[in-house]
Amino acid sequence: MKKNLLSTATLNNGVEIPYLGLGTWLARGQTCEHAVEYALNHGYAHIDTAQEYGNEQQVGKGWKASAKTRDEVFLTTKVRNANQGYESTKKSFEKSLTALQTDYVDLMLIHWPNIKSFNRTLETWQALIELNEKGLCRSIGVSNFTIPLMEKLLSEFDVVPAVNQVEFHNFLYQKELLNYCRDKEIQLEAYSPIARAKYTDNPQLQRVAKKHHKTVPQVMLAWCLHHDVIVIPKSVNEGRIKENAAIFFELDDEDMKVLNNLGPKTRLVDGAWAPPNW
Ligand SMILES: NC(=O)c1ccc[n+]([C@@H]2O[C@H](COP(=O)([O-])OP(=O)(O)OC[C@H]3O[C@@H](n4cnc5c(N)ncnc54)[C@H](OP(=O)(O)O)[C@@H]3O)[C@@H](O)[C@H]2O)c1
């Protein structure tokens, strides 16, 4: 079905998540507040932050300053690596609520799997299940989980994550993970969906963009939507925030064939917490 700015995906617990959200990594201070307020006043209804980003307070101020009421905003935050564990997750969650000026979040994610001590991640998931049961998180999920790690989590719990937020863009088309998540009714969410604007001069992307009178980032975002993947492009620039919302247009089979086969495969986010073989 054709999507529009108001379109939502239904998570495995019935909660509706807007397909478009504003990313906020590296958005700081008043710039962050303003970007959040501006986005919410210009059609966005979903903001992605994390304890790790150090900007939950600014996101809180931003949504409060906007014209939207709390129930019109979908707020996601994430448990920081250092806060994993049963008690520390719950304690950190309280701090997130205060910073975000709210008494619930719409989606709480485990930011990274703890590879060295997966038990900490399991304890974190138990804490999130309880916060969800209390209605303090409307939905709970994970981020940066590979299929084997998801299998490990699912072997211990009956509660299936509502979302897996991973790096996903034309140069990291994680088809197997997407199919796996679809199969398990886990909504895939794309971070770095425009690959941090590193490919704006790619000739194949430019050709598709020109054909639709769109920009390369708009084509990259529309491609994710065509795969039913949630997108959270980050921008603190008013023009680009608006540009990244004008993405609800049709791509045809020929476009999709090109866009599904761009390369070389490139992963932008890696590091100490990265799962093996991802
Ligand atoms: N779960 C995780 O581990 C994880 C990891 C990474 C990211 N994330 C989340 O996903 C969000 C998005 O990912 P990201 O920030 O890595 O990358 P991104 O959204 O792909 O790209 C953001 C970069 O592109 C620029 N930009 C935005 N729109 C543009 C446009 N239309 N034309 C040209 N440049 C544009 C932004 O600069 P300006 O601000 O100056 O426009 C920024 O430098 C993050 O902000 C964060 O919320 C999660």
Short mmCIF file of C-alpha atoms and ligand atoms in Angstrom, two decimals:
data_model
loop_
_atom_site.label_atom_id
_atom_site.label_comp_id
_atom_site.label_asym_id
_atom_site.label_seq_id
_atom_site.Cartn_x
_atom_site.Cartn_y
_atom_site.Cartn_z
CA MET A 1 0.00 0.00 0.00
CA LYS A 2 1.15 3.53 -0.75
CA LYS A 3 2.65 5.25 2.29
CA ASN A 4 2.42 8.90 3.30
CA LEU A 5 3.89 11.11 6.00
CA LEU A 6 1.31 9.85 8.48
CA SER A 7 1.86 6.16 7.71
CA THR A 8 2.70 3.83 10.56
CA ALA A 9 3.80 0.23 10.86
CA THR A 10 2.04 -1.94 13.40
CA LEU A 11 4.45 -3.59 15.82
CA ASN A 12 3.98 -7.15 17.08
CA ASN A 13 2.20 -5.82 20.19
CA GLY A 14 -0.22 -3.63 18.23
CA VAL A 15 1.62 -0.33 18.83
CA GLU A 16 1.80 1.96 15.78
CA ILE A 17 5.21 3.38 14.87
CA PRO A 18 5.57 6.19 12.30
CA TYR A 19 7.66 5.13 9.29
CA LEU A 20 9.63 8.37 9.43
CA GLY A 21 11.53 9.53 12.51
CA LEU A 22 14.22 12.11 13.18
CA GLY A 23 17.64 10.75 14.20
CA THR A 24 19.55 12.80 16.77
CA TRP A 25 23.02 11.30 17.10
CA LEU A 26 25.52 14.20 17.36
CA ALA A 27 22.69 16.73 17.68
CA ARG A 28 23.60 18.88 20.65
CA GLY A 29 22.31 21.72 22.82
CA GLN A 30 19.89 24.25 21.39
CA THR A 31 20.60 22.97 17.88
CA CYS A 32 19.12 19.64 18.91
CA GLU A 33 16.16 21.26 20.68
CA HIS A 34 15.40 23.34 17.64
CA ALA A 35 15.73 20.42 15.19
CA VAL A 36 13.31 18.31 17.25
CA GLU A 37 10.80 21.16 17.58
CA TYR A 38 11.10 22.03 13.88
CA ALA A 39 10.70 18.43 12.72
CA LEU A 40 7.63 17.86 14.89
CA ASN A 41 6.07 21.07 13.61
CA HIS A 42 6.74 19.99 10.02
CA GLY A 43 5.14 16.57 9.90
CA TYR A 44 7.49 14.27 11.80
CA ALA A 45 5.88 12.37 14.67
CA HIS A 46 8.80 10.22 15.79
CA ILE A 47 12.14 11.07 17.41
CA ASP A 48 15.06 8.70 17.99
CA THR A 49 17.50 9.37 20.81
CA ALA A 50 19.64 7.29 23.20
CA GLN A 51 21.13 7.59 26.66
CA GLU A 52 24.51 7.41 24.94
CA TYR A 53 23.84 10.52 22.80
CA GLY A 54 23.72 12.76 25.89
CA ASN A 55 20.83 14.74 24.39
CA GLU A 56 17.68 13.24 25.96
CA GLN A 57 17.21 16.51 27.84
CA GLN A 58 17.36 18.53 24.62
CA VAL A 59 14.96 16.11 22.94
CA GLY A 60 12.64 16.60 25.93
CA LYS A 61 12.80 20.37 25.59
CA GLY A 62 12.33 20.14 21.83
CA TRP A 63 9.16 18.06 21.86
CA LYS A 64 7.72 20.16 24.70
CA ALA A 65 8.31 23.34 22.69
CA SER A 66 6.60 21.84 19.63
CA ALA A 67 2.92 22.12 18.79
CA LYS A 68 2.43 18.38 19.30
CA THR A 69 1.01 16.79 22.44
CA ARG A 70 2.77 13.84 24.04
CA ASP A 71 0.43 11.29 22.49
CA GLU A 72 1.21 12.70 19.04
CA VAL A 73 4.94 12.02 19.41
CA PHE A 74 6.62 8.61 19.22
CA LEU A 75 9.72 8.74 21.44
CA THR A 76 12.46 6.13 21.23
CA THR A 77 15.46 5.93 23.51
CA LYS A 78 18.04 3.22 24.19
CA VAL A 79 19.79 1.65 27.17
CA ARG A 80 23.42 2.67 27.10
CA ASN A 81 26.00 -0.15 27.14
CA ALA A 82 27.31 0.89 30.56
CA ASN A 83 23.76 0.76 31.97
CA GLN A 84 23.08 -2.84 30.99
CA GLY A 85 22.03 -5.20 33.80
CA TYR A 86 18.72 -5.59 35.64
CA GLU A 87 18.92 -2.82 38.29
CA SER A 88 21.01 -0.39 36.28
CA THR A 89 18.62 -0.59 33.33
CA LYS A 90 15.69 0.32 35.55
CA LYS A 91 17.61 3.13 37.25
CA SER A 92 18.78 4.55 33.94
CA PHE A 93 15.26 4.34 32.55
CA GLU A 94 14.01 6.63 35.35
CA LYS A 95 16.67 9.17 34.37
CA SER A 96 15.64 8.93 30.72
CA LEU A 97 12.03 9.66 31.62
CA THR A 98 13.02 12.74 33.62
CA ALA A 99 15.30 14.03 30.88
CA LEU A 100 12.68 13.45 28.20
CA GLN A 101 10.01 15.19 30.33
CA THR A 102 7.62 12.28 30.05
CA ASP A 103 6.19 9.45 32.14
CA TYR A 104 6.54 6.79 29.41
CA VAL A 105 8.51 6.11 26.26
CA ASP A 106 7.06 4.59 23.11
CA LEU A 107 10.04 2.39 22.36
CA MET A 108 13.00 1.41 24.54
CA LEU A 109 15.85 -0.43 22.84
CA ILE A 110 18.91 -2.30 24.01
CA HIS A 111 21.47 -0.18 22.17
CA TRP A 112 24.04 -2.97 21.64
CA PRO A 113 24.24 -6.65 22.49
CA ASN A 114 26.94 -7.27 25.10
CA ILE A 115 29.08 -9.85 23.34
CA LYS A 116 31.52 -10.40 26.21
CA SER A 117 28.75 -10.91 28.76
CA PHE A 118 25.50 -11.74 27.05
CA ASN A 119 23.96 -12.44 30.47
CA ARG A 120 23.98 -8.68 31.11
CA THR A 121 21.98 -8.25 27.93
CA LEU A 122 19.54 -10.95 29.05
CA GLU A 123 19.12 -9.17 32.41
CA THR A 124 18.54 -5.93 30.53
CA TRP A 125 15.85 -7.58 28.44
CA GLN A 126 14.15 -8.91 31.60
CA ALA A 127 14.13 -5.36 33.03
CA LEU A 128 12.63 -4.00 29.80
CA ILE A 129 9.93 -6.69 29.82
CA GLU A 130 8.92 -5.55 33.30
CA LEU A 131 8.93 -1.87 32.32
CA ASN A 132 6.75 -2.79 29.35
CA GLU A 133 4.34 -4.74 31.57
CA LYS A 134 4.03 -1.68 33.82
CA GLY A 135 3.16 0.45 30.79
CA LEU A 136 6.28 2.58 31.17
CA CYS A 137 7.58 1.55 27.73
CA ARG A 138 4.80 0.99 25.20
CA SER A 139 7.12 -1.29 23.25
CA ILE A 140 10.61 -2.74 23.66
CA GLY A 141 13.23 -3.88 21.22
CA VAL A 142 16.88 -4.27 20.38
CA SER A 143 19.50 -2.69 18.19
CA ASN A 144 22.54 -4.07 16.37
CA PHE A 145 21.35 -7.66 16.79
CA THR A 146 22.44 -10.25 14.23
CA ILE A 147 20.38 -13.38 13.53
CA PRO A 148 22.46 -15.63 15.86
CA LEU A 149 22.15 -13.10 18.69
CA MET A 150 18.43 -12.79 18.14
CA GLU A 151 18.17 -16.58 18.26
CA LYS A 152 20.09 -16.56 21.54
CA LEU A 153 17.69 -14.00 23.04
CA LEU A 154 14.62 -15.84 21.76
CA SER A 155 15.85 -19.13 23.22
CA GLU A 156 15.68 -17.53 26.68
CA PHE A 157 12.49 -15.47 26.45
CA ASP A 158 8.97 -15.68 25.08
CA VAL A 159 8.78 -11.91 24.59
CA VAL A 160 9.91 -11.16 21.03
CA PRO A 161 11.48 -7.72 20.46
CA ALA A 162 9.13 -5.40 18.60
CA VAL A 163 11.99 -3.75 16.70
CA ASN A 164 15.57 -4.39 15.63
CA GLN A 165 17.30 -1.10 14.76
CA VAL A 166 20.32 -1.72 12.55
CA GLU A 167 22.46 -0.03 9.94
CA PHE A 168 20.57 -0.42 6.67
CA HIS A 169 21.00 1.49 3.44
CA ASN A 170 21.69 0.85 -0.24
CA PHE A 171 25.30 -0.07 0.50
CA LEU A 172 24.34 -2.38 3.37
CA TYR A 173 21.22 -4.15 2.15
CA GLN A 174 20.78 -6.68 4.96
CA LYS A 175 18.35 -8.85 3.08
CA GLU A 176 18.74 -12.00 5.16
CA LEU A 177 18.26 -10.11 8.42
CA LEU A 178 15.28 -8.26 6.95
CA ASN A 179 13.63 -11.54 5.92
CA TYR A 180 14.41 -13.14 9.27
CA CYS A 181 12.89 -10.20 11.18
CA ARG A 182 9.83 -10.19 8.93
CA ASP A 183 9.37 -13.87 9.63
CA LYS A 184 9.51 -13.32 13.39
CA GLU A 185 7.31 -10.19 13.24
CA ILE A 186 10.18 -7.97 14.34
CA GLN A 187 10.05 -4.56 12.65
CA LEU A 188 13.36 -3.59 11.07
CA GLU A 189 14.39 0.03 11.57
CA ALA A 190 17.16 1.60 9.47
CA TYR A 191 19.81 3.73 11.10
CA SER A 192 22.20 5.71 8.93
CA PRO A 193 19.56 5.28 6.19
CA ILE A 194 21.20 7.84 3.91
CA ALA A 195 24.65 6.42 4.72
CA ARG A 196 25.58 9.77 6.26
CA ALA A 197 25.28 11.43 2.85
CA LYS A 198 28.48 9.79 1.62
CA TYR A 199 27.02 8.72 -1.72
CA THR A 200 25.32 11.84 -3.04
CA ASP A 201 27.59 11.75 -6.11
CA ASN A 202 26.92 8.09 -6.95
CA PRO A 203 25.90 8.09 -10.66
CA GLN A 204 23.32 5.29 -10.34
CA LEU A 205 21.62 6.98 -7.40
CA GLN A 206 21.75 10.29 -9.23
CA ARG A 207 20.07 8.75 -12.29
CA VAL A 208 17.13 7.45 -10.23
CA ALA A 209 16.94 10.75 -8.34
CA LYS A 210 16.82 12.74 -11.58
CA LYS A 211 14.11 10.50 -13.01
CA HIS A 212 11.83 11.24 -10.03
CA HIS A 213 12.89 14.90 -9.56
CA LYS A 214 14.19 13.97 -6.14
CA THR A 215 17.56 14.11 -4.34
CA VAL A 216 19.84 11.14 -3.65
CA PRO A 217 19.00 11.07 0.11
CA GLN A 218 15.30 11.10 -0.78
CA VAL A 219 15.77 8.11 -3.10
CA MET A 220 17.72 6.22 -0.43
CA LEU A 221 14.96 6.82 2.12
CA ALA A 222 12.20 5.88 -0.33
CA TRP A 223 14.07 2.63 -1.06
CA CYS A 224 13.94 1.71 2.67
CA LEU A 225 10.21 2.50 2.78
CA HIS A 226 9.68 0.24 -0.23
CA HIS A 227 11.15 -2.55 1.87
CA ASP A 228 8.77 -1.62 4.73
CA VAL A 229 11.69 -0.49 6.85
CA ILE A 230 11.36 2.43 9.28
CA VAL A 231 13.80 5.32 8.60
CA ILE A 232 15.33 7.76 11.09
CA PRO A 233 17.53 10.16 9.08
CA LYS A 234 19.37 12.68 11.23
CA SER A 235 19.55 16.34 10.38
CA VAL A 236 19.73 19.56 12.33
CA ASN A 237 19.23 21.66 9.21
CA GLU A 238 15.69 22.93 8.50
CA GLY A 239 15.95 22.49 4.74
CA ARG A 240 17.31 18.95 5.03
CA ILE A 241 14.76 17.99 7.71
CA LYS A 242 12.03 18.97 5.23
CA GLU A 243 13.82 17.31 2.31
CA ASN A 244 14.09 14.04 4.24
CA ALA A 245 10.33 14.02 4.81
CA ALA A 246 9.43 14.36 1.11
CA ILE A 247 10.10 10.70 0.49
CA PHE A 248 6.68 9.22 -0.11
CA PHE A 249 6.86 8.55 -3.83
CA GLU A 250 6.79 5.40 -5.92
CA LEU A 251 9.89 3.60 -7.13
CA ASP A 252 9.28 1.16 -9.98
CA ASP A 253 10.68 -2.38 -10.40
CA GLU A 254 13.50 -1.13 -12.59
CA ASP A 255 14.52 1.44 -9.93
CA MET A 256 14.36 -1.19 -7.19
CA LYS A 257 16.56 -3.54 -9.19
CA VAL A 258 19.23 -0.85 -9.46
CA LEU A 259 18.85 0.26 -5.84
CA ASN A 260 18.98 -3.30 -4.47
CA ASN A 261 22.30 -3.92 -6.16
CA LEU A 262 24.53 -0.98 -5.34
CA GLY A 263 27.96 -1.65 -3.92
CA PRO A 264 30.51 -2.19 -2.63
CA LYS A 265 29.05 -3.33 0.67
CA THR A 266 29.96 -0.72 3.27
CA ARG A 267 29.37 -0.70 7.01
CA LEU A 268 29.73 2.73 8.59
CA VAL A 269 29.19 1.81 12.25
CA ASP A 270 31.58 -0.68 13.80
CA GLY A 271 33.77 -0.94 16.86
CA ALA A 272 34.29 -2.59 20.20
CA TRP A 273 30.65 -3.59 20.70
CA ALA A 274 30.19 -4.98 17.23
CA PRO A 275 28.89 -8.57 17.09
CA PRO A 276 31.11 -11.12 15.32
CA ASN A 277 30.50 -11.83 11.62
CA TRP A 278 27.96 -9.12 11.01
N1 LIG B 1 21.30 2.08 17.17
C1 LIG B 1 22.49 2.49 16.80
O1 LIG B 1 23.52 1.89 17.16
C2 LIG B 1 22.61 3.69 15.92
C3 LIG B 1 23.80 3.95 15.24
C4 LIG B 1 23.87 5.06 14.41
C5 LIG B 1 22.76 5.88 14.28
N2 LIG B 1 21.60 5.64 14.98
C6 LIG B 1 20.41 6.52 14.87
O2 LIG B 1 20.10 6.69 13.49
C7 LIG B 1 20.11 8.07 13.16
C8 LIG B 1 20.52 8.29 11.72
O3 LIG B 1 21.79 7.75 11.44
P1 LIG B 1 23.10 8.64 11.25
O4 LIG B 1 22.98 9.93 11.99
O5 LIG B 1 24.24 7.75 11.56
O6 LIG B 1 23.18 8.88 9.67
P2 LIG B 1 22.22 9.46 8.52
O7 LIG B 1 20.89 9.82 9.04
O8 LIG B 1 22.32 8.48 7.40
O9 LIG B 1 23.00 10.76 8.03
C9 LIG B 1 23.12 11.90 8.85
C10 LIG B 1 24.16 12.85 8.22
O10 LIG B 1 23.75 13.26 6.93
C11 LIG B 1 23.53 14.68 6.89
N3 LIG B 1 22.26 14.87 6.14
C12 LIG B 1 21.01 14.64 6.58
N4 LIG B 1 20.11 14.82 5.61
C13 LIG B 1 20.80 15.20 4.51
C14 LIG B 1 20.43 15.52 3.19
N5 LIG B 1 19.16 15.50 2.80
N6 LIG B 1 21.41 15.88 2.31
C15 LIG B 1 22.72 15.88 2.69
N7 LIG B 1 23.13 15.58 3.93
C16 LIG B 1 22.19 15.23 4.84
C17 LIG B 1 23.44 15.12 8.33
O11 LIG B 1 23.97 16.43 8.50
P3 LIG B 1 23.02 17.68 8.98
O12 LIG B 1 22.55 17.37 10.37
O13 LIG B 1 23.98 18.83 8.94
O14 LIG B 1 21.92 17.80 7.98
C18 LIG B 1 24.35 14.11 9.02
O15 LIG B 1 25.70 14.50 8.89
C19 LIG B 1 21.08 8.66 14.19
O16 LIG B 1 21.03 10.05 14.27
C20 LIG B 1 20.63 7.94 15.41
O17 LIG B 1 19.43 8.49 15.92
C21 LIG B 1 21.52 4.54 15.77
#
